[in-house]
Structure formats: C-alpha cells, structure tokens
Coordinates of C-alpha atoms in Angstrom, one line a residue:
M1 CA 8.3 53.2 -3.6
Q2 CA 8.6 49.9 -1.8
G3 CA 5.3 48.1 -1.4
S4 CA 4.2 44.6 -0.3
T5 CA 4.9 41.6 -2.4
P6 CA 2.0 41.0 -4.8
P7 CA 0.0 37.9 -4.3
I8 CA 1.2 34.7 -6.0
M9 CA -0.9 33.6 -8.9
G10 CA -3.3 30.9 -7.8
Y11 CA -3.3 31.8 -4.0
P12 CA -4.9 34.6 -2.1
E13 CA -2.8 37.5 -0.8
D14 CA -2.9 36.2 2.8
D15 CA -2.0 32.7 1.8
D16 CA 1.4 33.2 0.1
Q17 CA 3.4 31.6 2.9
Y18 CA 3.7 28.0 3.9
K19 CA 1.8 26.9 7.0
V20 CA 2.5 23.6 8.7
P21 CA -0.6 21.3 8.5
L22 CA -2.1 20.0 11.7
I23 CA -1.5 16.4 10.7
A24 CA 2.2 17.2 10.2
K25 CA 2.3 18.8 13.7
L26 CA 0.8 15.7 15.3
L27 CA 3.2 13.3 13.6
H28 CA 6.1 15.5 14.4
A29 CA 5.1 15.5 18.1
L30 CA 5.5 11.8 18.3
P31 CA 8.5 10.9 20.6
H32 CA 11.6 9.6 18.8
Y33 CA 13.7 7.1 20.7
N34 CA 17.0 5.5 19.8
I35 CA 18.0 1.9 20.5
T36 CA 18.8 2.7 24.2
F37 CA 15.4 4.3 24.6
H38 CA 16.7 7.8 25.0
R39 CA 14.7 10.5 23.3
I40 CA 16.4 12.3 20.5
N41 CA 15.9 15.3 18.3
N42 CA 13.0 14.9 15.9
T43 CA 14.4 17.2 13.2
F44 CA 14.2 15.6 9.8
R45 CA 17.8 14.4 9.0
P46 CA 17.8 11.4 6.7
S47 CA 21.6 11.3 6.7
N48 CA 21.7 10.9 10.5
E49 CA 22.0 7.3 11.6
V50 CA 20.5 8.0 15.0
Y51 CA 17.4 9.6 13.4
L52 CA 17.0 6.7 11.1
E53 CA 17.3 4.4 14.1
S54 CA 14.4 6.1 15.8
L55 CA 12.2 5.7 12.6
G56 CA 13.1 2.0 12.6
I57 CA 12.0 1.6 16.2
L58 CA 8.7 3.2 15.3
G59 CA 8.3 0.9 12.4
S60 CA 9.0 -2.1 14.5
I61 CA 5.8 -1.6 16.5
P62 CA 3.5 -3.2 13.8
A63 CA 6.1 -5.9 13.4
A64 CA 5.7 -6.7 17.1
L65 CA 1.9 -6.8 16.7
L66 CA 2.4 -9.2 13.8
I67 CA 4.4 -11.6 16.0
V68 CA 1.7 -11.4 18.7
S69 CA -1.1 -12.1 16.2
L70 CA 0.7 -15.0 14.7
F71 CA 1.5 -16.5 18.1
G72 CA -2.1 -16.1 19.1
L73 CA -3.2 -17.8 15.9
L74 CA -0.8 -20.6 16.5
L75 CA -2.2 -21.2 20.0
Y76 CA -5.7 -21.2 18.6
L77 CA -4.9 -23.7 15.9
L78 CA -3.2 -26.0 18.4
T79 CA -6.4 -26.0 20.4
R80 CA -8.5 -26.6 17.4
C81 CA -6.5 -29.1 15.3
C82 CA -7.6 -32.1 17.4
D83 CA -11.2 -31.1 17.7
R84 CA -13.0 -33.6 15.4
K85 CA -16.3 -33.5 17.1
P86 CA -19.1 -33.4 14.5
R87 CA -21.3 -30.3 14.6
P88 CA -24.8 -29.8 13.3
A89 CA -25.2 -27.6 10.2
H90 CA -26.7 -24.7 12.1
S91 CA -23.8 -24.5 14.5
I92 CA -21.5 -22.6 12.0
T93 CA -24.2 -20.2 10.8
S94 CA -23.0 -17.6 13.2
L95 CA -19.4 -18.1 12.1
K96 CA -20.4 -17.6 8.5
V97 CA -22.3 -14.4 9.3
T98 CA -19.3 -13.1 11.3
L99 CA -16.9 -13.9 8.4
S100 CA -19.2 -12.1 5.9
I101 CA -19.4 -8.9 8.1
V102 CA -15.7 -8.8 8.8
T103 CA -14.9 -9.4 5.1
V104 CA -17.1 -6.5 4.1
L105 CA -15.3 -4.3 6.6
C106 CA -12.0 -5.4 5.3
C107 CA -13.0 -4.5 1.8
A108 CA -14.0 -1.1 3.0
A109 CA -10.5 -0.7 4.6
I110 CA -8.9 -1.7 1.4
G111 CA -11.0 0.8 -0.5
L112 CA -9.7 3.5 2.0
G113 CA -6.2 2.4 1.1
L114 CA -6.9 2.8 -2.6
Y115 CA -8.2 6.3 -1.9
G116 CA -5.2 7.2 0.2
N117 CA -2.9 5.8 -2.5
D118 CA -4.5 8.1 -5.1
D119 CA -4.0 11.1 -2.8
L120 CA -0.4 10.3 -2.2
H121 CA 0.1 9.8 -5.9
N122 CA -1.3 13.2 -6.7
G123 CA 0.8 14.8 -4.0
L124 CA 4.0 13.3 -5.3
L125 CA 3.1 14.3 -8.8
D126 CA 2.7 17.9 -7.6
V127 CA 6.2 17.7 -5.9
L128 CA 7.8 16.3 -9.1
Q129 CA 6.1 18.9 -11.3
A130 CA 7.1 21.8 -9.1
G131 CA 10.6 20.4 -8.9
R132 CA 10.8 20.3 -12.7
K133 CA 9.7 23.9 -12.8
V134 CA 12.4 25.0 -10.3
D135 CA 15.0 22.9 -12.2
N136 CA 13.9 24.7 -15.4
V137 CA 14.4 28.1 -13.8
V138 CA 17.8 27.2 -12.4
S139 CA 18.9 25.7 -15.7
S140 CA 17.7 28.8 -17.5
V141 CA 19.7 31.0 -15.2
R142 CA 22.8 28.9 -15.6
N143 CA 22.4 28.8 -19.4
Q144 CA 21.8 32.5 -19.8
T145 CA 24.7 33.5 -17.5
Y146 CA 26.9 31.1 -19.4
I147 CA 25.8 32.6 -22.7
L148 CA 26.4 36.1 -21.3
E149 CA 29.8 35.2 -20.0
N150 CA 30.7 33.4 -23.2
T151 CA 29.5 36.4 -25.3
L152 CA 31.5 38.8 -23.3
T153 CA 34.6 36.7 -23.3
M154 CA 34.8 34.9 -26.6
K155 CA 33.2 37.5 -28.8
I156 CA 33.4 41.1 -27.4
Q157 CA 36.8 40.8 -25.7
Q158 CA 38.4 39.2 -28.7
Q159 CA 37.0 41.9 -31.1
L160 CA 38.0 44.6 -28.7
T161 CA 41.5 43.2 -28.7
E162 CA 41.6 43.3 -32.5
L163 CA 40.4 46.9 -32.4
E164 CA 43.1 47.7 -29.9
D165 CA 45.7 46.4 -32.3
I166 CA 44.4 48.5 -35.0
F167 CA 44.3 51.6 -32.8
D168 CA 47.9 51.2 -31.9
S169 CA 48.9 52.7 -35.3
K170 CA 50.1 56.3 -35.4
T171 CA 47.8 59.0 -36.7
N172 CA 48.1 62.7 -37.2
N173 CA 45.4 63.5 -34.6
Q174 CA 46.9 62.2 -31.4
T175 CA 44.2 63.8 -29.2
A176 CA 41.5 61.9 -31.1
L177 CA 43.6 58.8 -30.9
S178 CA 44.0 59.2 -27.2
Q179 CA 40.2 59.5 -26.7
L180 CA 39.6 56.5 -28.9
Q181 CA 42.0 54.4 -27.0
Q182 CA 40.5 55.6 -23.7
A183 CA 37.0 54.7 -24.8
L184 CA 38.2 51.3 -25.9
A185 CA 39.8 50.7 -22.5
V186 CA 36.6 51.7 -20.7
T187 CA 34.7 49.2 -22.9
K188 CA 37.1 46.4 -22.1
G189 CA 36.9 47.2 -18.4
N190 CA 33.1 47.2 -18.3
V191 CA 33.0 44.0 -20.3
T192 CA 35.3 42.4 -17.6
I193 CA 33.0 43.6 -14.8
A194 CA 29.9 42.3 -16.6
K195 CA 31.6 38.9 -17.1
N196 CA 32.6 38.6 -13.5
A197 CA 29.1 39.5 -12.3
A198 CA 27.6 36.9 -14.6
N199 CA 30.1 34.3 -13.2
D200 CA 29.1 35.3 -9.7
I201 CA 25.4 34.6 -10.5
R202 CA 26.1 31.3 -12.1
R203 CA 28.6 29.9 -9.6
P204 CA 26.2 29.3 -6.6
L205 CA 23.8 27.4 -8.9
S206 CA 26.4 25.2 -10.5
G207 CA 26.0 22.4 -7.9
L208 CA 22.2 22.7 -7.7
V209 CA 21.2 19.8 -10.0
I210 CA 18.0 17.9 -9.2
T211 CA 17.4 16.3 -12.6
D212 CA 18.6 12.9 -11.4
F213 CA 16.5 13.1 -8.2
L214 CA 13.4 14.0 -10.3
A215 CA 14.1 11.1 -12.7
K216 CA 14.4 8.6 -9.9
G217 CA 11.2 10.0 -8.3
D218 CA 9.4 9.5 -11.6
Q219 CA 10.6 5.9 -11.9
W220 CA 9.9 5.1 -8.2
E221 CA 6.3 6.5 -8.5
L222 CA 5.8 4.7 -11.8
I223 CA 6.4 1.5 -9.9
R224 CA 4.9 2.3 -6.5
W225 CA 1.5 3.5 -7.5
P226 CA 0.5 0.6 -9.8
G227 CA 2.2 -1.9 -7.4
T228 CA 0.2 -0.7 -4.5
V229 CA -3.0 -0.8 -6.5
A230 CA -2.2 -4.4 -7.6
I231 CA -1.5 -5.5 -4.0
L232 CA -4.7 -4.0 -2.7
A233 CA -6.6 -5.6 -5.7
L234 CA -5.2 -9.0 -4.7
L235 CA -6.5 -8.5 -1.2
L236 CA -9.9 -7.7 -2.6
V237 CA -9.8 -10.8 -4.7
L238 CA -8.8 -12.8 -1.6
C239 CA -11.8 -11.3 0.2
A240 CA -14.0 -12.3 -2.7
V241 CA -12.8 -15.9 -2.5
L242 CA -13.7 -15.9 1.1
L243 CA -17.2 -14.6 0.5
V244 CA -17.7 -17.2 -2.3
G245 CA -16.5 -19.9 0.0
V246 CA -18.9 -18.8 2.7
A247 CA -21.8 -18.5 0.3
R248 CA -21.3 -21.9 -1.4
H249 CA -20.2 -23.7 1.8
S250 CA -16.9 -24.5 0.1
R251 CA -14.3 -26.0 2.3
C252 CA -11.6 -25.7 -0.3
A253 CA -12.1 -22.0 -0.7
L254 CA -12.0 -21.5 3.0
I255 CA -8.8 -23.5 3.3
L256 CA -7.3 -21.5 0.5
F257 CA -8.1 -18.3 2.3
S258 CA -6.5 -19.6 5.5
V259 CA -3.2 -20.2 3.7
C260 CA -3.2 -17.0 1.7
G261 CA -4.7 -15.0 4.6
L262 CA -1.5 -15.7 6.6
L263 CA 0.6 -14.1 3.9
A264 CA -1.9 -11.2 3.6
V265 CA -1.7 -10.6 7.4
T266 CA 2.0 -10.6 7.3
G267 CA 2.2 -8.2 4.4
S268 CA -0.4 -5.9 6.0
W269 CA 1.5 -5.6 9.2
L270 CA 4.8 -5.0 7.5
M271 CA 3.2 -2.4 5.3
S272 CA 1.8 -0.7 8.4
G273 CA 5.3 -0.5 9.8
I274 CA 6.7 1.1 6.6
Y275 CA 3.8 3.5 6.4
L276 CA 4.2 4.5 10.0
S277 CA 7.9 5.3 9.7
T278 CA 7.4 7.1 6.4
S279 CA 4.5 9.2 7.8
V280 CA 6.5 10.3 10.8
A281 CA 9.5 11.1 8.6
V282 CA 7.3 13.2 6.2
G283 CA 5.7 14.9 9.2
D284 CA 9.1 15.9 10.5
L285 CA 10.0 17.2 7.0
C286 CA 6.8 19.2 6.7
N287 CA 7.4 20.8 10.1
D288 CA 10.2 22.9 8.5
P289 CA 10.9 22.1 4.9
A290 CA 13.0 25.2 4.3
D291 CA 15.4 24.2 7.1
F292 CA 15.9 20.8 5.4
L293 CA 16.6 22.4 2.0
V294 CA 19.2 24.7 3.6
H295 CA 20.8 21.7 5.3
Q296 CA 20.8 19.6 2.1
A297 CA 22.0 22.5 -0.2
P298 CA 25.4 22.2 -1.8
N299 CA 28.2 24.2 -0.2
E300 CA 28.3 26.7 -3.1
L301 CA 24.7 27.7 -2.5
P302 CA 24.5 30.2 0.4
A303 CA 21.6 29.8 2.9
D304 CA 20.4 33.3 2.3
I305 CA 19.6 32.5 -1.3
L306 CA 17.4 29.5 -0.3
L307 CA 15.7 31.4 2.4
Y308 CA 14.9 34.2 0.0
Y309 CA 13.2 31.9 -2.5
T310 CA 11.4 29.8 0.1
Q311 CA 10.0 32.8 2.0
C312 CA 9.9 35.5 -0.8
D313 CA 9.7 38.2 2.0
V314 CA 10.0 41.8 1.2
S315 CA 12.3 42.3 4.1
R316 CA 14.9 40.2 2.3
S317 CA 16.7 41.6 -0.7
N318 CA 17.4 39.5 -3.8
P319 CA 20.9 38.1 -3.4
F320 CA 21.4 38.4 -7.2
T321 CA 20.2 42.0 -7.5
Q322 CA 23.5 43.6 -6.7
R323 CA 25.4 41.5 -9.2
L324 CA 22.7 42.0 -11.8
R325 CA 22.9 45.8 -11.4
E326 CA 26.7 45.7 -11.7
S327 CA 26.4 43.8 -14.9
Q328 CA 23.7 46.0 -16.3
N329 CA 25.7 49.2 -15.5
A330 CA 28.8 47.7 -16.9
I331 CA 27.0 46.8 -20.2
N332 CA 25.5 50.3 -20.4
N333 CA 28.9 51.9 -19.9
A334 CA 30.4 49.6 -22.5
R335 CA 27.7 50.5 -24.9
N336 CA 28.2 54.3 -24.3
A337 CA 32.0 53.8 -24.7
M338 CA 31.5 51.9 -27.9
G339 CA 29.5 54.8 -29.2
V340 CA 32.6 57.0 -28.9
V341 CA 34.7 54.4 -30.6
S342 CA 32.2 54.1 -33.4
K343 CA 32.4 57.9 -34.0
I344 CA 36.1 58.4 -33.8
G345 CA 37.5 55.1 -35.1
P346 CA 36.2 55.3 -38.7
V347 CA 37.4 58.9 -39.0
L348 CA 40.9 58.2 -37.9
F349 CA 41.2 54.8 -39.6
K350 CA 39.3 55.1 -42.8
N351 CA 41.0 52.3 -44.6
A352 CA 41.1 49.8 -41.7
G353 CA 37.6 48.4 -42.4
L354 CA 36.3 49.0 -38.9
G355 CA 32.6 49.0 -39.9
P356 CA 31.9 45.2 -39.6
K357 CA 33.9 44.8 -36.4
L358 CA 32.2 47.7 -34.7
G359 CA 28.8 46.5 -35.9
S360 CA 29.5 43.1 -34.5
V361 CA 30.6 44.4 -31.1
N362 CA 27.5 46.6 -30.8
A363 CA 25.3 43.7 -31.7
D364 CA 26.8 41.5 -29.1
I365 CA 26.4 44.3 -26.5
K366 CA 22.7 44.5 -27.3
L367 CA 22.5 40.7 -26.9
C368 CA 24.0 41.0 -23.5
E369 CA 21.5 43.6 -22.6
R370 CA 18.6 41.2 -23.6
L371 CA 20.2 38.4 -21.6
L372 CA 20.4 40.6 -18.5
T373 CA 16.8 41.6 -18.9
G374 CA 15.8 37.9 -19.0
L375 CA 18.0 37.1 -16.0
T376 CA 16.3 39.8 -14.0
A377 CA 12.9 38.1 -14.5
L378 CA 14.3 34.6 -13.9
V379 CA 16.0 35.5 -10.5
D380 CA 12.8 37.0 -9.2
C381 CA 11.5 35.0 -6.2
K382 CA 7.8 34.7 -7.2
T383 CA 8.2 31.9 -9.7
V384 CA 10.3 29.7 -7.5
H385 CA 8.3 30.5 -4.4
Y386 CA 5.1 29.5 -6.2
S387 CA 6.6 26.2 -7.2
Y388 CA 7.9 25.8 -3.6
L389 CA 4.4 26.3 -2.2
N390 CA 3.0 23.8 -4.7
A391 CA 5.5 21.2 -3.7
T392 CA 5.2 21.6 0.0
R393 CA 1.4 21.7 -0.1
G394 CA 1.2 18.8 -2.4
L395 CA 3.5 16.7 -0.2
C396 CA 2.5 17.9 3.3
E397 CA -1.3 18.3 2.7
G398 CA -2.6 15.9 0.1
G399 CA 0.3 13.5 0.0
L400 CA 0.7 13.2 3.8
L401 CA -3.0 12.8 4.2
G402 CA -3.0 10.0 1.7
L403 CA -0.1 8.4 3.4
V404 CA -1.9 8.5 6.8
L405 CA -5.0 7.0 5.2
M406 CA -2.9 4.2 3.8
L407 CA -1.4 3.7 7.3
I408 CA -4.9 3.5 8.8
A409 CA -6.1 1.2 6.1
S410 CA -3.2 -1.2 6.4
F411 CA -3.6 -1.3 10.1
M412 CA -7.3 -2.0 10.0
A413 CA -6.8 -4.5 7.2
A414 CA -4.2 -6.3 9.3
I415 CA -6.5 -6.6 12.3
L416 CA -9.5 -7.6 10.2
L417 CA -7.5 -10.1 8.2
T418 CA -6.2 -11.6 11.5
V419 CA -9.8 -12.0 12.7
M420 CA -10.8 -13.4 9.4
V421 CA -8.1 -16.1 9.5
W422 CA -9.1 -17.0 13.1
V423 CA -12.8 -17.3 12.3
D424 CA -12.1 -19.0 8.9
S425 CA -9.8 -21.6 10.6
H426 CA -12.6 -22.3 13.1
T427 CA -15.2 -22.6 10.3
W428 CA -13.6 -24.9 7.7
I429 CA -12.7 -27.5 10.4
Y430 CA -16.4 -28.2 10.9
I431 CA -17.4 -28.1 7.3
R432 CA -17.6 -31.8 6.3
K433 CA -19.8 -34.1 4.3
R434 CA -23.5 -34.2 4.8
N435 CA -23.2 -37.6 6.3
D436 CA -21.6 -36.0 9.4
Y437 CA -24.7 -34.0 9.9
A438 CA -26.8 -37.1 9.5
Q439 CA -24.7 -38.8 12.1
V440 CA -25.3 -35.9 14.4
E441 CA -29.0 -36.2 13.9
E442 CA -28.8 -40.0 14.5
Q443 CA -26.9 -39.3 17.7
S444 CA -29.6 -36.9 18.7
Y445 CA -32.2 -39.5 18.0
V446 CA -30.4 -42.1 20.2
S447 CA -29.9 -39.5 22.9
A448 CA -33.7 -38.9 22.9
H449 CA -34.3 -42.6 23.5
Q450 CA -31.7 -42.6 26.2
L451 CA -33.6 -39.8 27.9
H452 CA -36.8 -41.8 27.8
P453 CA -35.7 -45.5 28.3
Q454 CA -39.2 -46.6 29.6
N455 CA -40.9 -45.7 26.3
H456 CA -38.2 -47.4 24.4
Q457 CA -38.4 -50.5 26.5
N458 CA -42.2 -50.6 26.1
M459 CA -41.8 -50.5 22.3
N460 CA -39.4 -53.5 22.3
T461 CA -41.2 -55.6 24.9
R462 CA -44.3 -56.4 22.8
P463 CA -44.7 -60.3 22.3
L464 CA -43.5 -61.6 19.0
P465 CA -46.1 -63.9 17.4
H466 CA -44.7 -67.4 16.9
N467 CA -45.3 -69.6 13.9
H468 CA -46.4 -73.1 14.9
K469 CA -43.9 -74.6 12.5
G470 CA -40.8 -72.8 13.5
P471 CA -39.2 -70.0 15.4
P472 CA -40.2 -66.4 15.1
V473 CA -39.5 -64.9 11.7
I474 CA -37.1 -62.0 11.9
S475 CA -37.7 -58.9 9.9
G476 CA -34.8 -57.4 8.0
S477 CA -36.1 -53.9 8.3
Q478 CA -36.6 -54.1 12.1
T479 CA -34.3 -54.7 14.9
L480 CA -33.0 -58.3 14.9
A481 CA -33.7 -60.3 18.1
H482 CA -32.7 -63.8 19.2
P483 CA -35.3 -65.9 21.0
G484 CA -33.1 -67.4 23.6
R485 CA -30.1 -66.0 25.4
N486 CA -27.5 -67.9 27.4
P487 CA -25.6 -66.3 30.2
K488 CA -23.0 -65.1 27.7
N489 CA -25.7 -63.5 25.5
E490 CA -25.1 -66.1 22.7
L491 CA -27.4 -68.5 20.9
T492 CA -27.1 -72.2 21.9
P493 CA -25.9 -74.7 19.2
Q494 CA -29.5 -76.2 19.0
Q495 CA -31.0 -72.7 18.4
Q496 CA -28.5 -71.8 15.8
A497 CA -29.1 -75.1 13.9
H498 CA -32.8 -74.7 14.1
L499 CA -32.6 -71.1 12.8
H500 CA -30.4 -72.2 9.9
H501 CA -32.7 -75.1 9.0
H502 CA -35.7 -72.7 9.0
H503 CA -33.9 -70.2 6.8
A504 CA -33.0 -72.9 4.3
Q505 CA -36.6 -74.1 4.1
T506 CA -37.8 -70.6 3.5
M507 CA -35.4 -70.0 0.6
M508 CA -36.5 -73.3 -1.0
R509 CA -40.2 -72.5 -1.0
P510 CA -42.0 -72.1 -4.3
G511 CA -41.8 -68.6 -5.7
G512 CA -38.1 -68.1 -4.9
T513 CA -37.5 -65.4 -2.4
H514 CA -39.8 -63.1 -0.5
T515 CA -39.5 -59.6 0.8
L516 CA -37.5 -59.2 4.0
G517 CA -39.7 -58.1 6.8
R518 CA -42.9 -59.9 5.8
L519 CA -44.0 -63.2 7.3
P520 CA -44.1 -66.1 4.8
S521 CA -47.5 -67.0 3.3
H522 CA -48.6 -70.3 1.8
N523 CA -50.9 -68.4 -0.6
N524 CA -49.6 -65.7 -2.9
S525 CA -53.1 -64.2 -3.4
P526 CA -53.1 -60.5 -2.6
T527 CA -56.6 -60.9 -1.1
H528 CA -55.8 -63.6 1.4
M529 CA -52.6 -63.6 3.4
H530 CA -51.8 -66.4 5.9
G531 CA -49.4 -66.3 8.8
P532 CA -49.2 -64.3 12.0
N533 CA -50.3 -60.7 11.8
N534 CA -51.6 -61.4 8.3
G535 CA -48.2 -60.6 6.8
K536 CA -47.5 -57.5 8.8
Y537 CA -44.1 -56.7 10.3
A538 CA -43.4 -58.6 13.4
T539 CA -42.3 -57.2 16.7
L540 CA -39.5 -58.5 18.8
S541 CA -39.7 -60.2 22.2
K542 CA -38.2 -58.6 25.2
H543 CA -36.0 -61.6 25.6
C544 CA -34.3 -61.1 22.2
K545 CA -31.0 -59.4 21.6
T546 CA -31.0 -56.2 19.6
L547 CA -28.3 -56.2 16.9
D548 CA -26.5 -52.9 16.3
A549 CA -25.6 -51.6 12.8
N550 CA -22.0 -52.9 13.3
D551 CA -23.2 -56.5 13.6
F552 CA -24.1 -56.5 9.9
Y553 CA -20.5 -55.6 8.8

C-alpha cells in the first residue's frame, strides 16, 4: 500500500519541503540591469557574464556613494583648512558631544555586523556539514556499487569460468550433466545482469564529486570569519581612540582618527558593495536552489535524479529502484541456480574438488546480497533530502539574514564614520593651546572697553601727581604714558634726556633698586612713606601715550 512520505527526522510533517524565505524573495525582486541599462533575467547563473555584470552594477552603488562622500569631505576641508580664528573653549563642546553620540552609534552598528557575521558563519557551517553528508552518501553508493561490480566480475565470474571448464568433461549421466551446465549458464547470465545494473547505478554518480568544493569552502570560511571579526574589532579600537581623544581633549588622537577614519570609510563603503552584490546573488540562488543544482550538475547525472532527491515527493519514483530490483532478482536467480550446481556437481565430479570453489561462489553471492541491501537504504531520498533542507535553510535563512545584517551594519558604519570624520576634522582644528583661549578672553576684554569708551577714557584721564623734583614716575605694572606729545606722537629730545637723567638718579639712590610701580621714598621706614600718593600706584594723565604690549618687545 502506497502511503505518504514519512516526516523527515527533525522537522514536522508539514515542513518537509523547502520554502523560499521572505528576505530571499525581496532580494530576488530587485531589478537586474546590464551595462546598457537593459533589464535582464535574475535567475542565478554565476557562469553567465551578463548576470555577473548586473551584480557588479549593483555593487557599484556604494562605490558611487563613497566618491560622493569623499568629494564632500574634500570640499569641507578646503573651506576649513584656512580658518585659523581662535575659538573659546566652550565653542567645541557641542562638537565633542556630537562626536561621542555618533561614535556610540557606530559601535552599535559594528556590533550588529559582528552578530550578522556569526549568523553567516553558522549558516555556512550548516551548508558545509550537509554537503559532507551528501558526499558521504554518494561516495558510499559509488564504493558499494564498485565492490559489487568487482565481486561479480573478478570473483564470481572467474570461479564460474573455472567450474565451466571442469563441467566440460564427459560423464556417464549426460542428463545430469546437461542440467548442471544449464544451471551454471543461468548463474553466469544473472551475474552479468547484476553487474550491469550495478554499473548503471554507479555511472551517473561518477562525476558528482564535491570534495574539492567543500575543502575550498572550509578554507575560505576559516579565513573569512576571523578576518571579518578582526576588521570590525579594528573599527571598534578606532572608535575607542576617538572617544579617548574627545574625553582627554587630545588633538593628536583626533588627528589620528581623521587619517585612519578615511581608510575606515573607504573600506566600509567597499564592503557594503561586496555585501550588496553577494546578498542579491544568494537571494537569487535561494529563490530556486534545485534549479541551480540541476543546471550545475554534470552531464552524466540526469535531472530527474536531482529533482527526486531535492523534492523527495511520493509522486516521483526512485530512479535507482528499477536497476536495484533487476540486480536483486539476478542475484536471487544466481543463488538458486548455484543451489542446483552445488547438488549435482559434487555427485558427477567427485574427484574434482568442487567443494571449496562452490563454497566461495556461494559466499560471494551472499556478499552481493548484503551490498544490494545496503544500496537500497543508501539510495533512499530521505537522507539526502534531509541534508538538502539543512543546507538550504542554513544558507537561505540564517546565512542570508546574517549577510543582510552585515550589509546594513557596513552601510550604517560607512555613513556614521563619514559623519565622524567630518565632525572630527572640524573639531581638532580648533583644539589648540590654552594660550589661545586666554587670547580670546583678552580680546573679549578689549571688546568690552571698546563698547564703553567713555568709562575707559574716564579711567585714564585722572591727573597724575607730579613730583616737584622731576617728571611723573611711571609704574611698570600700569599703562605707560608720556607727559608731552608732539604732533607726531613722539617725545621731544629735551623730554627724553630729562626722563633718562631721572631714571639714572633713581637707580643710584641708596638701597639699590625699588619695586616697579611704587613712587620713590626718601625714608625706607614701613610706617612713614613719602612722595605723592604715599607710595601708591600712580595714574596716568590724559595727555600721555598708552604703550601697547608690543612696545616692550
């Protein structure tokens, strides 16, 4: 009685067929254009140059965005490289906060890429593991059919030929001899049929060798997975350098990020292009993986065999069943015929020593029966179909999802890194020494006096007390003023000579030197100070010239 196919181990009964994931449908629906911008067929054909051309065009979109971002950064730097205007310390606070927030978001995007890389790694491992199981099944079928064919040809047929030579001798019972020869001929004929059937089973599988593909896949994944982790880890380290530079107000760290950030932006955009092309290609493959397998199968392997194992549908008959049945029937007939030979031969040829030869032939026939029983289990579709489902679900569900996450992560990281380089380049230009901020505060102070010139003039127009013995004493800590001003704002020769003579007399007074800014006193007693203002700082006359800081250098 023919019933439904039992459920595959590990999957429910209504989930024993491959279903195209939604993400694969979305990627497969993306339009594919060639270099002349004509839409082409989006069937996965990696050997087709036009199809590969369409994938290259899709991958060039992030490359175009890279060129645009670099051009925009170049224009920005051209506008900022000559801006040397000092800025107050609080003016870059908003830039530092922006850098911190964007850096944290970039770290989150990199973390998403690490998660997607792990999913892709697990999916590819499922594909490789399922491929090894299928390869083991195919290798077992080839080996057992080869052993079966070799046993039937090299052992049984040779021994039957030797028996035939023995049975050619004349005996008294010609009727029994005729039956013996006829049974031997039936055995030889059935052995030939079984040998041909085994050859028919093995021949389609002779070109199906995926060992090299699996070995290359293992090597590639052994390099790809840790390499991707290392690249993303370097990006995290680069983000950490930026955060440290922002926290410690380090100009060197920010400049280092600006240089390395350009390389990171370039790499992120290029990786986005690779991930986009690969995601679309995998989406096209996952839309109909069985069709791709049929198209890539060797010429010796018929399409109905592949469709049988990928679908494992009860409506399809096993393509090896007929040949297996022929071989089993032939072996059974050969075994029955050898039973007749084993009865008649030793009676007619008592002195020929037929016992060991007949026992060896019967043992080889039993070995062939066991091999055929094992082949019947191997060629069943359930084992191969289970591995096929594991491979397609590992690649098209977990693996493709991880690849899309890596695409999103690389795209987000490229945008965020571009913003970070822009803001960082705007930030480190204005991070200078603290003297710059002091200059800014001094300029602000001067601007305040310029806004209130009357108050400033009132402070400088107070009368300077004069000493009866000389010109006004000038304080070193106050603004220097000259008592007289010619039309050219210069001291007359008489005033210069008088000022020099007064300075010399001051330096030669008892006690050596005195503190700048205090009026000289004839009495060094701390309780009694002579001179104008009792030794206090003198103010300057409104007729005096104010010396700038540059006049002292």
